[in-house]
Amino acid sequence: MHQKITIHGTAFVTSLFRAGNAELSKDRYAHLWANSTVEDHANSYSAAVSKYEPYAHCLRNRYFYDKMVELIEKESVEVLINFGCGFSMYPFILDKDILFIEVDKEDVIAFKKDQISNWQKQGLLLPKNIQYLAADFNQTNHTSLLEVLQKLKGNKKSLILLEGVLFFLAAQDTYLLFDLFHALQKKGDYVGSVSFTPLLEKEAVFTKLINFVERNLEKNQQFQYQTVPDEFYQNLDGYELLEHRDTFSLSKQYRPAKVLPESEVLNEHMYLLKKNADNY
C-alpha cells in the first residue's frame, strides 16, 4: 500500500466493517462513511491481518448496542460518553433521546461533526442531542477535560464507552484515563471497555497487526501496542466487573453455527464495569 492510513482513516475502516453486516452490527448508518479509498484500506487490512476482522467488529458493536439498549430501557443510563468515538453511529442507531458526548482527537471530531451536520441537513439522519469534544488521551493532565465533562454530564447517569483506544496508549495513560472516569462518574454509573489480553501477544495474528500498523499507519508518536490483563479490570478501584466477554463468546451467542479458527482471530475482550463507590 503506497498511501499511509491516518488514525483518522482507521475510523473509516471500522465503519466499513460494521456496514458489511448491518444486520449483525445493528449499525444501519455505517455505510455513509464508505468510499473506494476506504474499501481499499479495509481490504488491505483484512488480507494482511485477519479476514475475520470485519466480523469481529460487527460483534463488538452489537454487544455494546444490546447493552446500551438494555441499560437505557431500565433508565440506568441517561448519557453516553464515547471516548475515542471515531465514526461510530450510536446516537442514531439508539432510538431513545439521551445525551451523547463524543470525544476524540481534534481532526476526527471536526470532520465527524461537519459530516453529521451535512447528513442531517440532507434528511439522512435525525436531529440528536450530541456534544462534541476534542481531546488528547496522551495528556498527563485531564483537569480541563474533566471540568467540561462535568458541566455537560451534570448529575445524569452515565455509561462511558472506550473502544479501540487502549491498544495505542501507554499503561500510564490508561491509568490516568480511568482516574478521569472515576472522578467524573457517580456510584451506579457504567464503563464499557475493549482491549486485548497479553495472551494474544503469543499469536502470529497479533504480530501481523503490529506489522501492518508499522508499515501502513501514519504515526505522530510511537504507538504502545498495549495489552491489558483481566486483573486490571478485576482490581480497578471503585468499580465492579459485571461482565467479561470476548470475540469467541460473542460469536457463539450471535452466530452459533459459525466456526472461528483461534489462531486467525484477533480476540478482543469486552468488559462492563459498574461504579460501586462514591467520590469523596
PDB file of C-alpha atoms in Angstrom:
ATOM      1  CA  MET A   1       0.000   0.000   0.000  1.00  0.00           C
ATOM      2  CA  HIS A   2       1.547   3.322  -1.021  1.00  0.00           C
ATOM      3  CA  GLN A   3      -0.722   5.777   0.750  1.00  0.00           C
ATOM      4  CA  LYS A   4      -0.415   5.786   4.527  1.00  0.00           C
ATOM      5  CA  ILE A   5      -3.567   5.437   6.633  1.00  0.00           C
ATOM      6  CA  THR A   6      -4.102   8.109   9.257  1.00  0.00           C
ATOM      7  CA  ILE A   7      -5.554   7.309  12.677  1.00  0.00           C
ATOM      8  CA  HIS A   8      -8.483   9.294  11.315  1.00  0.00           C
ATOM      9  CA  GLY A   9      -8.553   6.761   8.477  1.00  0.00           C
ATOM     10  CA  THR A  10      -8.862   3.753  10.779  1.00  0.00           C
ATOM     11  CA  ALA A  11     -12.234   5.148  11.877  1.00  0.00           C
ATOM     12  CA  PHE A  12     -13.396   4.875   8.252  1.00  0.00           C
ATOM     13  CA  VAL A  13     -12.196   1.270   8.062  1.00  0.00           C
ATOM     14  CA  THR A  14     -14.015   0.137  11.209  1.00  0.00           C
ATOM     15  CA  SER A  15     -17.174   1.849   9.926  1.00  0.00           C
ATOM     16  CA  LEU A  16     -16.914  -0.118   6.692  1.00  0.00           C
ATOM     17  CA  PHE A  17     -16.538  -3.331   8.709  1.00  0.00           C
ATOM     18  CA  ARG A  18     -19.750  -2.541  10.610  1.00  0.00           C
ATOM     19  CA  ALA A  19     -21.545  -1.696   7.375  1.00  0.00           C
ATOM     20  CA  GLY A  20     -20.578  -5.064   5.894  1.00  0.00           C
ATOM     21  CA  ASN A  21     -23.115  -6.830   8.099  1.00  0.00           C
ATOM     22  CA  ALA A  22     -25.549  -4.227   9.389  1.00  0.00           C
ATOM     23  CA  GLU A  23     -27.972  -6.953  10.478  1.00  0.00           C
ATOM     24  CA  LEU A  24     -25.389  -8.207  12.944  1.00  0.00           C
ATOM     25  CA  SER A  25     -23.750  -4.913  13.967  1.00  0.00           C
ATOM     26  CA  LYS A  26     -27.089  -3.043  14.103  1.00  0.00           C
ATOM     27  CA  ASP A  27     -25.338  -0.050  12.530  1.00  0.00           C
ATOM     28  CA  ARG A  28     -27.647   0.844   9.671  1.00  0.00           C
ATOM     29  CA  TYR A  29     -25.818   4.128   9.045  1.00  0.00           C
ATOM     30  CA  ALA A  30     -22.195   2.953   8.930  1.00  0.00           C
ATOM     31  CA  HIS A  31     -22.345   2.780   5.120  1.00  0.00           C
ATOM     32  CA  LEU A  32     -22.462   6.583   4.969  1.00  0.00           C
ATOM     33  CA  TRP A  33     -18.714   6.689   5.667  1.00  0.00           C
ATOM     34  CA  ALA A  34     -17.816   4.336   2.813  1.00  0.00           C
ATOM     35  CA  ASN A  35     -15.889   5.245  -0.335  1.00  0.00           C
ATOM     36  CA  SER A  36     -13.489   3.480  -2.702  1.00  0.00           C
ATOM     37  CA  THR A  37     -10.358   4.529  -0.787  1.00  0.00           C
ATOM     38  CA  VAL A  38     -11.813   3.229   2.481  1.00  0.00           C
ATOM     39  CA  GLU A  39     -12.695  -0.045   0.766  1.00  0.00           C
ATOM     40  CA  ASP A  40      -9.108  -0.416  -0.472  1.00  0.00           C
ATOM     41  CA  HIS A  41      -7.719   0.200   3.025  1.00  0.00           C
ATOM     42  CA  ALA A  42     -10.211  -2.208   4.612  1.00  0.00           C
ATOM     43  CA  ASN A  43      -9.456  -4.946   2.095  1.00  0.00           C
ATOM     44  CA  SER A  44      -5.701  -4.496   2.549  1.00  0.00           C
ATOM     45  CA  TYR A  45      -6.041  -4.645   6.319  1.00  0.00           C
ATOM     46  CA  SER A  46      -8.226  -7.771   6.281  1.00  0.00           C
ATOM     47  CA  ALA A  47      -5.896  -9.533   3.857  1.00  0.00           C
ATOM     48  CA  ALA A  48      -2.752  -8.677   5.821  1.00  0.00           C
ATOM     49  CA  VAL A  49      -4.055  -9.246   9.357  1.00  0.00           C
ATOM     50  CA  SER A  50      -7.206 -11.372   9.526  1.00  0.00           C
ATOM     51  CA  LYS A  51     -10.186 -12.000   7.288  1.00  0.00           C
ATOM     52  CA  TYR A  52     -12.296 -12.263  10.460  1.00  0.00           C
ATOM     53  CA  GLU A  53     -11.767  -8.638  11.492  1.00  0.00           C
ATOM     54  CA  PRO A  54     -14.939  -7.287   9.809  1.00  0.00           C
ATOM     55  CA  TYR A  55     -16.994  -9.953  11.604  1.00  0.00           C
ATOM     56  CA  ALA A  56     -15.279  -9.251  14.944  1.00  0.00           C
ATOM     57  CA  HIS A  57     -16.037  -5.523  14.685  1.00  0.00           C
ATOM     58  CA  CYS A  58     -19.685  -6.273  13.998  1.00  0.00           C
ATOM     59  CA  LEU A  59     -19.825  -8.497  17.089  1.00  0.00           C
ATOM     60  CA  ARG A  60     -18.284  -5.787  19.259  1.00  0.00           C
ATOM     61  CA  ASN A  61     -20.708  -3.142  18.049  1.00  0.00           C
ATOM     62  CA  ARG A  62     -23.663  -5.492  18.545  1.00  0.00           C
ATOM     63  CA  TYR A  63     -22.606  -6.361  22.097  1.00  0.00           C
ATOM     64  CA  PHE A  64     -22.414  -2.740  23.209  1.00  0.00           C
ATOM     65  CA  TYR A  65     -25.548  -1.822  21.262  1.00  0.00           C
ATOM     66  CA  ASP A  66     -27.517  -4.509  23.085  1.00  0.00           C
ATOM     67  CA  LYS A  67     -26.066  -3.480  26.460  1.00  0.00           C
ATOM     68  CA  MET A  68     -26.932   0.166  25.853  1.00  0.00           C
ATOM     69  CA  VAL A  69     -30.482  -0.671  24.809  1.00  0.00           C
ATOM     70  CA  GLU A  70     -30.876  -2.754  27.961  1.00  0.00           C
ATOM     71  CA  LEU A  71     -29.460  -0.105  30.303  1.00  0.00           C
ATOM     72  CA  ILE A  72     -31.341   2.779  28.671  1.00  0.00           C
ATOM     73  CA  GLU A  73     -34.631   0.849  28.869  1.00  0.00           C
ATOM     74  CA  LYS A  74     -34.010   0.353  32.595  1.00  0.00           C
ATOM     75  CA  GLU A  75     -33.333   4.102  32.876  1.00  0.00           C
ATOM     76  CA  SER A  76     -29.863   3.243  34.196  1.00  0.00           C
ATOM     77  CA  VAL A  77     -28.131   5.400  31.555  1.00  0.00           C
ATOM     78  CA  GLU A  78     -29.032   8.976  30.620  1.00  0.00           C
ATOM     79  CA  VAL A  79     -25.805   9.985  28.877  1.00  0.00           C
ATOM     80  CA  LEU A  80     -23.382   8.013  26.695  1.00  0.00           C
ATOM     81  CA  ILE A  81     -19.828   9.365  26.775  1.00  0.00           C
ATOM     82  CA  ASN A  82     -17.881   7.771  23.931  1.00  0.00           C
ATOM     83  CA  PHE A  83     -14.117   8.159  24.367  1.00  0.00           C
ATOM     84  CA  GLY A  84     -12.380   7.555  21.056  1.00  0.00           C
ATOM     85  CA  CYS A  85     -15.759   7.721  19.309  1.00  0.00           C
ATOM     86  CA  GLY A  86     -14.290   7.600  15.800  1.00  0.00           C
ATOM     87  CA  PHE A  87     -17.144   7.416  13.313  1.00  0.00           C
ATOM     88  CA  SER A  88     -19.400   5.230  15.462  1.00  0.00           C
ATOM     89  CA  MET A  89     -23.101   5.935  14.981  1.00  0.00           C
ATOM     90  CA  TYR A  90     -24.583   5.014  18.354  1.00  0.00           C
ATOM     91  CA  PRO A  91     -26.542   8.299  18.650  1.00  0.00           C
ATOM     92  CA  PHE A  92     -28.515   7.364  15.536  1.00  0.00           C
ATOM     93  CA  ILE A  93     -28.988   3.609  15.981  1.00  0.00           C
ATOM     94  CA  LEU A  94     -30.230   4.067  19.556  1.00  0.00           C
ATOM     95  CA  ASP A  95     -33.830   5.223  19.485  1.00  0.00           C
ATOM     96  CA  LYS A  96     -34.022   6.860  22.898  1.00  0.00           C
ATOM     97  CA  ASP A  97     -33.280  10.587  23.191  1.00  0.00           C
ATOM     98  CA  ILE A  98     -30.456  10.621  25.704  1.00  0.00           C
ATOM     99  CA  LEU A  99     -27.403  12.902  25.736  1.00  0.00           C
ATOM    100  CA  PHE A 100     -24.447  11.757  23.651  1.00  0.00           C
ATOM    101  CA  ILE A 101     -20.970  13.152  24.313  1.00  0.00           C
ATOM    102  CA  GLU A 102     -18.490  12.308  21.558  1.00  0.00           C
ATOM    103  CA  VAL A 103     -14.811  12.579  22.496  1.00  0.00           C
ATOM    104  CA  ASP A 104     -11.845  12.059  20.158  1.00  0.00           C
ATOM    105  CA  LYS A 105      -8.821  13.709  18.571  1.00  0.00           C
ATOM    106  CA  GLU A 106      -9.406  17.163  17.127  1.00  0.00           C
ATOM    107  CA  ASP A 107      -9.285  16.157  13.446  1.00  0.00           C
ATOM    108  CA  VAL A 108     -11.727  13.283  13.964  1.00  0.00           C
ATOM    109  CA  ILE A 109     -14.198  15.446  15.892  1.00  0.00           C
ATOM    110  CA  ALA A 110     -14.069  18.312  13.377  1.00  0.00           C
ATOM    111  CA  PHE A 111     -14.644  16.000  10.422  1.00  0.00           C
ATOM    112  CA  LYS A 112     -17.360  13.956  12.120  1.00  0.00           C
ATOM    113  CA  LYS A 113     -19.265  16.992  13.349  1.00  0.00           C
ATOM    114  CA  ASP A 114     -19.264  18.501   9.857  1.00  0.00           C
ATOM    115  CA  GLN A 115     -20.335  15.273   8.149  1.00  0.00           C
ATOM    116  CA  ILE A 116     -23.111  14.561  10.648  1.00  0.00           C
ATOM    117  CA  SER A 117     -24.424  18.109  10.220  1.00  0.00           C
ATOM    118  CA  ASN A 118     -24.456  17.737   6.420  1.00  0.00           C
ATOM    119  CA  TRP A 119     -26.296  14.413   6.557  1.00  0.00           C
ATOM    120  CA  GLN A 120     -28.845  15.863   8.955  1.00  0.00           C
ATOM    121  CA  LYS A 121     -29.457  18.770   6.591  1.00  0.00           C
ATOM    122  CA  GLN A 122     -29.998  16.231   3.797  1.00  0.00           C
ATOM    123  CA  GLY A 123     -32.515  14.361   5.943  1.00  0.00           C
ATOM    124  CA  LEU A 124     -30.352  11.231   6.125  1.00  0.00           C
ATOM    125  CA  LEU A 125     -30.012  11.454   9.909  1.00  0.00           C
ATOM    126  CA  LEU A 126     -32.395  12.651  12.607  1.00  0.00           C
ATOM    127  CA  PRO A 127     -31.527  15.504  14.973  1.00  0.00           C
ATOM    128  CA  LYS A 128     -29.899  14.212  18.162  1.00  0.00           C
ATOM    129  CA  ASN A 129     -28.637  15.717  21.411  1.00  0.00           C
ATOM    130  CA  ILE A 130     -24.889  15.439  20.720  1.00  0.00           C
ATOM    131  CA  GLN A 131     -21.980  17.339  22.232  1.00  0.00           C
ATOM    132  CA  TYR A 132     -18.561  17.033  20.574  1.00  0.00           C
ATOM    133  CA  LEU A 133     -15.275  17.354  22.484  1.00  0.00           C
ATOM    134  CA  ALA A 134     -11.719  17.278  21.125  1.00  0.00           C
ATOM    135  CA  ALA A 135      -9.185  15.669  23.465  1.00  0.00           C
ATOM    136  CA  ASP A 136      -5.719  14.140  23.544  1.00  0.00           C
ATOM    137  CA  PHE A 137      -5.688  10.934  25.579  1.00  0.00           C
ATOM    138  CA  ASN A 138      -1.896  11.107  25.883  1.00  0.00           C
ATOM    139  CA  GLN A 139      -2.074  14.230  28.057  1.00  0.00           C
ATOM    140  CA  THR A 140      -0.706  13.904  31.574  1.00  0.00           C
ATOM    141  CA  ASN A 141      -3.383  16.197  32.966  1.00  0.00           C
ATOM    142  CA  HIS A 142      -7.089  15.827  32.192  1.00  0.00           C
ATOM    143  CA  THR A 143      -8.316  18.559  34.564  1.00  0.00           C
ATOM    144  CA  SER A 144      -9.740  20.850  31.886  1.00  0.00           C
ATOM    145  CA  LEU A 145     -11.417  17.926  30.087  1.00  0.00           C
ATOM    146  CA  LEU A 146     -12.919  16.756  33.382  1.00  0.00           C
ATOM    147  CA  GLU A 147     -14.350  20.203  34.057  1.00  0.00           C
ATOM    148  CA  VAL A 148     -16.043  20.365  30.664  1.00  0.00           C
ATOM    149  CA  LEU A 149     -17.420  16.838  31.002  1.00  0.00           C
ATOM    150  CA  GLN A 150     -18.747  17.533  34.497  1.00  0.00           C
ATOM    151  CA  LYS A 151     -20.680  20.542  33.223  1.00  0.00           C
ATOM    152  CA  LEU A 152     -22.171  18.552  30.330  1.00  0.00           C
ATOM    153  CA  LYS A 153     -22.949  15.412  32.318  1.00  0.00           C
ATOM    154  CA  GLY A 154     -24.313  17.100  35.423  1.00  0.00           C
ATOM    155  CA  ASN A 155     -25.980  14.534  37.648  1.00  0.00           C
ATOM    156  CA  LYS A 156     -27.067  12.263  34.807  1.00  0.00           C
ATOM    157  CA  LYS A 157     -26.487   8.513  34.991  1.00  0.00           C
ATOM    158  CA  SER A 158     -23.684   7.694  32.582  1.00  0.00           C
ATOM    159  CA  LEU A 159     -22.101   4.990  30.506  1.00  0.00           C
ATOM    160  CA  ILE A 160     -18.545   5.661  29.359  1.00  0.00           C
ATOM    161  CA  LEU A 161     -17.511   3.673  26.299  1.00  0.00           C
ATOM    162  CA  LEU A 162     -13.870   3.039  25.403  1.00  0.00           C
ATOM    163  CA  GLU A 163     -13.447   1.102  22.140  1.00  0.00           C
ATOM    164  CA  GLY A 164     -10.308   0.751  20.027  1.00  0.00           C
ATOM    165  CA  VAL A 165      -8.257   3.150  22.147  1.00  0.00           C
ATOM    166  CA  LEU A 166      -6.167   1.273  24.721  1.00  0.00           C
ATOM    167  CA  PHE A 167      -4.099  -0.625  22.134  1.00  0.00           C
ATOM    168  CA  PHE A 168      -2.445   2.662  21.150  1.00  0.00           C
ATOM    169  CA  LEU A 169      -1.913   4.041  24.677  1.00  0.00           C
ATOM    170  CA  ALA A 170       0.783   3.502  27.289  1.00  0.00           C
ATOM    171  CA  ALA A 171      -0.159   1.916  30.612  1.00  0.00           C
ATOM    172  CA  GLN A 172       0.322   5.213  32.442  1.00  0.00           C
ATOM    173  CA  ASP A 173      -2.059   6.990  30.040  1.00  0.00           C
ATOM    174  CA  THR A 174      -4.603   4.233  30.665  1.00  0.00           C
ATOM    175  CA  TYR A 175      -4.447   4.692  34.435  1.00  0.00           C
ATOM    176  CA  LEU A 176      -4.862   8.455  34.030  1.00  0.00           C
ATOM    177  CA  LEU A 177      -7.877   7.915  31.792  1.00  0.00           C
ATOM    178  CA  PHE A 178      -9.575   5.631  34.303  1.00  0.00           C
ATOM    179  CA  ASP A 179      -8.778   8.136  37.068  1.00  0.00           C
ATOM    180  CA  LEU A 180     -10.692  10.651  34.961  1.00  0.00           C
ATOM    181  CA  PHE A 181     -13.618   8.236  34.670  1.00  0.00           C
ATOM    182  CA  HIS A 182     -13.620   7.687  38.435  1.00  0.00           C
ATOM    183  CA  ALA A 183     -13.658  11.434  39.121  1.00  0.00           C
ATOM    184  CA  LEU A 184     -16.428  12.032  36.573  1.00  0.00           C
ATOM    185  CA  GLN A 185     -18.815   9.232  37.463  1.00  0.00           C
ATOM    186  CA  LYS A 186     -21.000   8.559  40.465  1.00  0.00           C
ATOM    187  CA  LYS A 187     -21.977   5.319  42.153  1.00  0.00           C
ATOM    188  CA  GLY A 188     -24.118   3.189  39.814  1.00  0.00           C
ATOM    189  CA  ASP A 189     -22.577   4.544  36.586  1.00  0.00           C
ATOM    190  CA  TYR A 190     -21.070   2.211  33.972  1.00  0.00           C
ATOM    191  CA  VAL A 191     -17.908   1.802  31.886  1.00  0.00           C
ATOM    192  CA  GLY A 192     -17.628  -0.385  28.796  1.00  0.00           C
ATOM    193  CA  SER A 193     -14.038  -1.050  27.736  1.00  0.00           C
ATOM    194  CA  VAL A 194     -12.317  -3.039  24.971  1.00  0.00           C
ATOM    195  CA  SER A 195      -8.753  -4.358  24.966  1.00  0.00           C
ATOM    196  CA  PHE A 196      -6.526  -7.266  24.053  1.00  0.00           C
ATOM    197  CA  THR A 197      -5.064  -9.540  26.738  1.00  0.00           C
ATOM    198  CA  PRO A 198      -1.348 -10.419  26.968  1.00  0.00           C
ATOM    199  CA  LEU A 199      -2.131 -13.965  25.800  1.00  0.00           C
ATOM    200  CA  LEU A 200      -2.718 -12.597  22.294  1.00  0.00           C
ATOM    201  CA  GLU A 201       0.890 -11.394  22.093  1.00  0.00           C
ATOM    202  CA  LYS A 202       1.985 -15.017  21.537  1.00  0.00           C
ATOM    203  CA  GLU A 203      -0.190 -15.372  18.435  1.00  0.00           C
ATOM    204  CA  ALA A 204       1.023 -14.733  14.890  1.00  0.00           C
ATOM    205  CA  VAL A 205      -2.103 -12.708  14.132  1.00  0.00           C
ATOM    206  CA  PHE A 206      -1.033 -10.128  16.751  1.00  0.00           C
ATOM    207  CA  THR A 207       2.364  -9.805  15.065  1.00  0.00           C
ATOM    208  CA  LYS A 208       0.563  -9.324  11.749  1.00  0.00           C
ATOM    209  CA  LEU A 209      -1.444  -6.486  13.286  1.00  0.00           C
ATOM    210  CA  ILE A 210       1.657  -4.714  14.583  1.00  0.00           C
ATOM    211  CA  ASN A 211       3.484  -5.170  11.277  1.00  0.00           C
ATOM    212  CA  PHE A 212       0.528  -3.728   9.387  1.00  0.00           C
ATOM    213  CA  VAL A 213       0.334  -0.717  11.707  1.00  0.00           C
ATOM    214  CA  GLU A 214       4.081  -0.106  11.440  1.00  0.00           C
ATOM    215  CA  ARG A 215       4.028  -0.243   7.636  1.00  0.00           C
ATOM    216  CA  ASN A 216       0.761   1.475   6.863  1.00  0.00           C
ATOM    217  CA  LEU A 217      -0.298   3.936   9.570  1.00  0.00           C
ATOM    218  CA  GLU A 218       0.953   7.486   9.874  1.00  0.00           C
ATOM    219  CA  LYS A 219       2.264   7.979  13.392  1.00  0.00           C
ATOM    220  CA  ASN A 220       2.734  11.203  15.326  1.00  0.00           C
ATOM    221  CA  GLN A 221       4.359   9.201  18.124  1.00  0.00           C
ATOM    222  CA  GLN A 222       5.376   5.652  18.910  1.00  0.00           C
ATOM    223  CA  PHE A 223       2.308   3.507  19.443  1.00  0.00           C
ATOM    224  CA  GLN A 224       2.400   1.320  22.530  1.00  0.00           C
ATOM    225  CA  TYR A 225       0.558  -1.793  21.262  1.00  0.00           C
ATOM    226  CA  GLN A 226      -0.801  -2.227  24.744  1.00  0.00           C
ATOM    227  CA  THR A 227      -2.408  -5.404  26.007  1.00  0.00           C
ATOM    228  CA  VAL A 228      -4.321  -5.317  29.278  1.00  0.00           C
ATOM    229  CA  PRO A 229      -4.604  -8.248  31.708  1.00  0.00           C
ATOM    230  CA  ASP A 230      -8.008  -9.189  33.097  1.00  0.00           C
ATOM    231  CA  GLU A 231      -6.689  -8.295  36.554  1.00  0.00           C
ATOM    232  CA  PHE A 232      -6.648  -4.612  35.613  1.00  0.00           C
ATOM    233  CA  TYR A 233     -10.436  -4.634  35.377  1.00  0.00           C
ATOM    234  CA  GLN A 234     -10.956  -7.081  38.234  1.00  0.00           C
ATOM    235  CA  ASN A 235      -8.989  -4.879  40.641  1.00  0.00           C
ATOM    236  CA  LEU A 236      -9.986  -1.428  39.366  1.00  0.00           C
ATOM    237  CA  ASP A 237     -10.527   0.825  42.357  1.00  0.00           C
ATOM    238  CA  GLY A 238     -14.131   1.907  42.787  1.00  0.00           C
ATOM    239  CA  TYR A 239     -15.545  -0.404  40.104  1.00  0.00           C
ATOM    240  CA  GLU A 240     -17.103  -3.857  39.991  1.00  0.00           C
ATOM    241  CA  LEU A 241     -16.606  -6.050  36.913  1.00  0.00           C
ATOM    242  CA  LEU A 242     -20.114  -7.100  35.890  1.00  0.00           C
ATOM    243  CA  GLU A 243     -19.395  -8.876  32.632  1.00  0.00           C
ATOM    244  CA  HIS A 244     -16.419 -10.056  30.594  1.00  0.00           C
ATOM    245  CA  ARG A 245     -16.905 -11.263  27.036  1.00  0.00           C
ATOM    246  CA  ASP A 246     -14.628 -11.889  24.076  1.00  0.00           C
ATOM    247  CA  THR A 247     -14.925 -12.337  20.317  1.00  0.00           C
ATOM    248  CA  PHE A 248     -15.373 -16.098  20.601  1.00  0.00           C
ATOM    249  CA  SER A 249     -18.104 -15.992  23.247  1.00  0.00           C
ATOM    250  CA  LEU A 250     -19.985 -13.299  21.312  1.00  0.00           C
ATOM    251  CA  SER A 251     -19.747 -15.363  18.141  1.00  0.00           C
ATOM    252  CA  LYS A 252     -21.275 -18.328  19.950  1.00  0.00           C
ATOM    253  CA  GLN A 253     -24.086 -16.082  21.161  1.00  0.00           C
ATOM    254  CA  TYR A 254     -24.935 -14.270  17.940  1.00  0.00           C
ATOM    255  CA  ARG A 255     -23.812 -16.750  15.259  1.00  0.00           C
ATOM    256  CA  PRO A 256     -23.566 -20.177  16.977  1.00  0.00           C
ATOM    257  CA  ALA A 257     -23.057 -22.087  13.720  1.00  0.00           C
ATOM    258  CA  LYS A 258     -20.001 -20.060  12.669  1.00  0.00           C
ATOM    259  CA  VAL A 259     -16.610 -21.676  13.225  1.00  0.00           C
ATOM    260  CA  LEU A 260     -13.702 -19.395  14.143  1.00  0.00           C
ATOM    261  CA  PRO A 261     -10.103 -20.696  13.990  1.00  0.00           C
ATOM    262  CA  GLU A 262      -8.431 -19.420  17.171  1.00  0.00           C
ATOM    263  CA  SER A 263      -5.074 -18.749  15.545  1.00  0.00           C
ATOM    264  CA  GLU A 264      -6.592 -16.428  12.918  1.00  0.00           C
ATOM    265  CA  VAL A 265      -8.741 -14.210  15.150  1.00  0.00           C
ATOM    266  CA  LEU A 266      -7.650 -11.016  16.905  1.00  0.00           C
ATOM    267  CA  ASN A 267      -9.558 -11.903  20.025  1.00  0.00           C
ATOM    268  CA  GLU A 268     -10.875  -8.721  21.620  1.00  0.00           C
ATOM    269  CA  HIS A 269     -12.135  -8.660  25.187  1.00  0.00           C
ATOM    270  CA  MET A 270     -15.132  -6.582  26.235  1.00  0.00           C
ATOM    271  CA  TYR A 271     -15.613  -5.535  29.871  1.00  0.00           C
ATOM    272  CA  LEU A 272     -18.672  -3.994  31.522  1.00  0.00           C
ATOM    273  CA  LEU A 273     -17.950  -2.270  34.835  1.00  0.00           C
ATOM    274  CA  LYS A 274     -20.205  -0.575  37.363  1.00  0.00           C
ATOM    275  CA  LYS A 275     -19.016   2.046  39.792  1.00  0.00           C
ATOM    276  CA  ASN A 276     -19.639   0.805  43.320  1.00  0.00           C
ATOM    277  CA  ALA A 277     -18.304   3.696  45.393  1.00  0.00           C
ATOM    278  CA  ASP A 278     -18.958   7.404  45.661  1.00  0.00           C
ATOM    279  CA  ASN A 279     -16.220  10.011  45.315  1.00  0.00           C
ATOM    280  CA  TYR A 280     -15.091  11.702  48.477  1.00  0.00           C
TER     281      TYR A 280
END
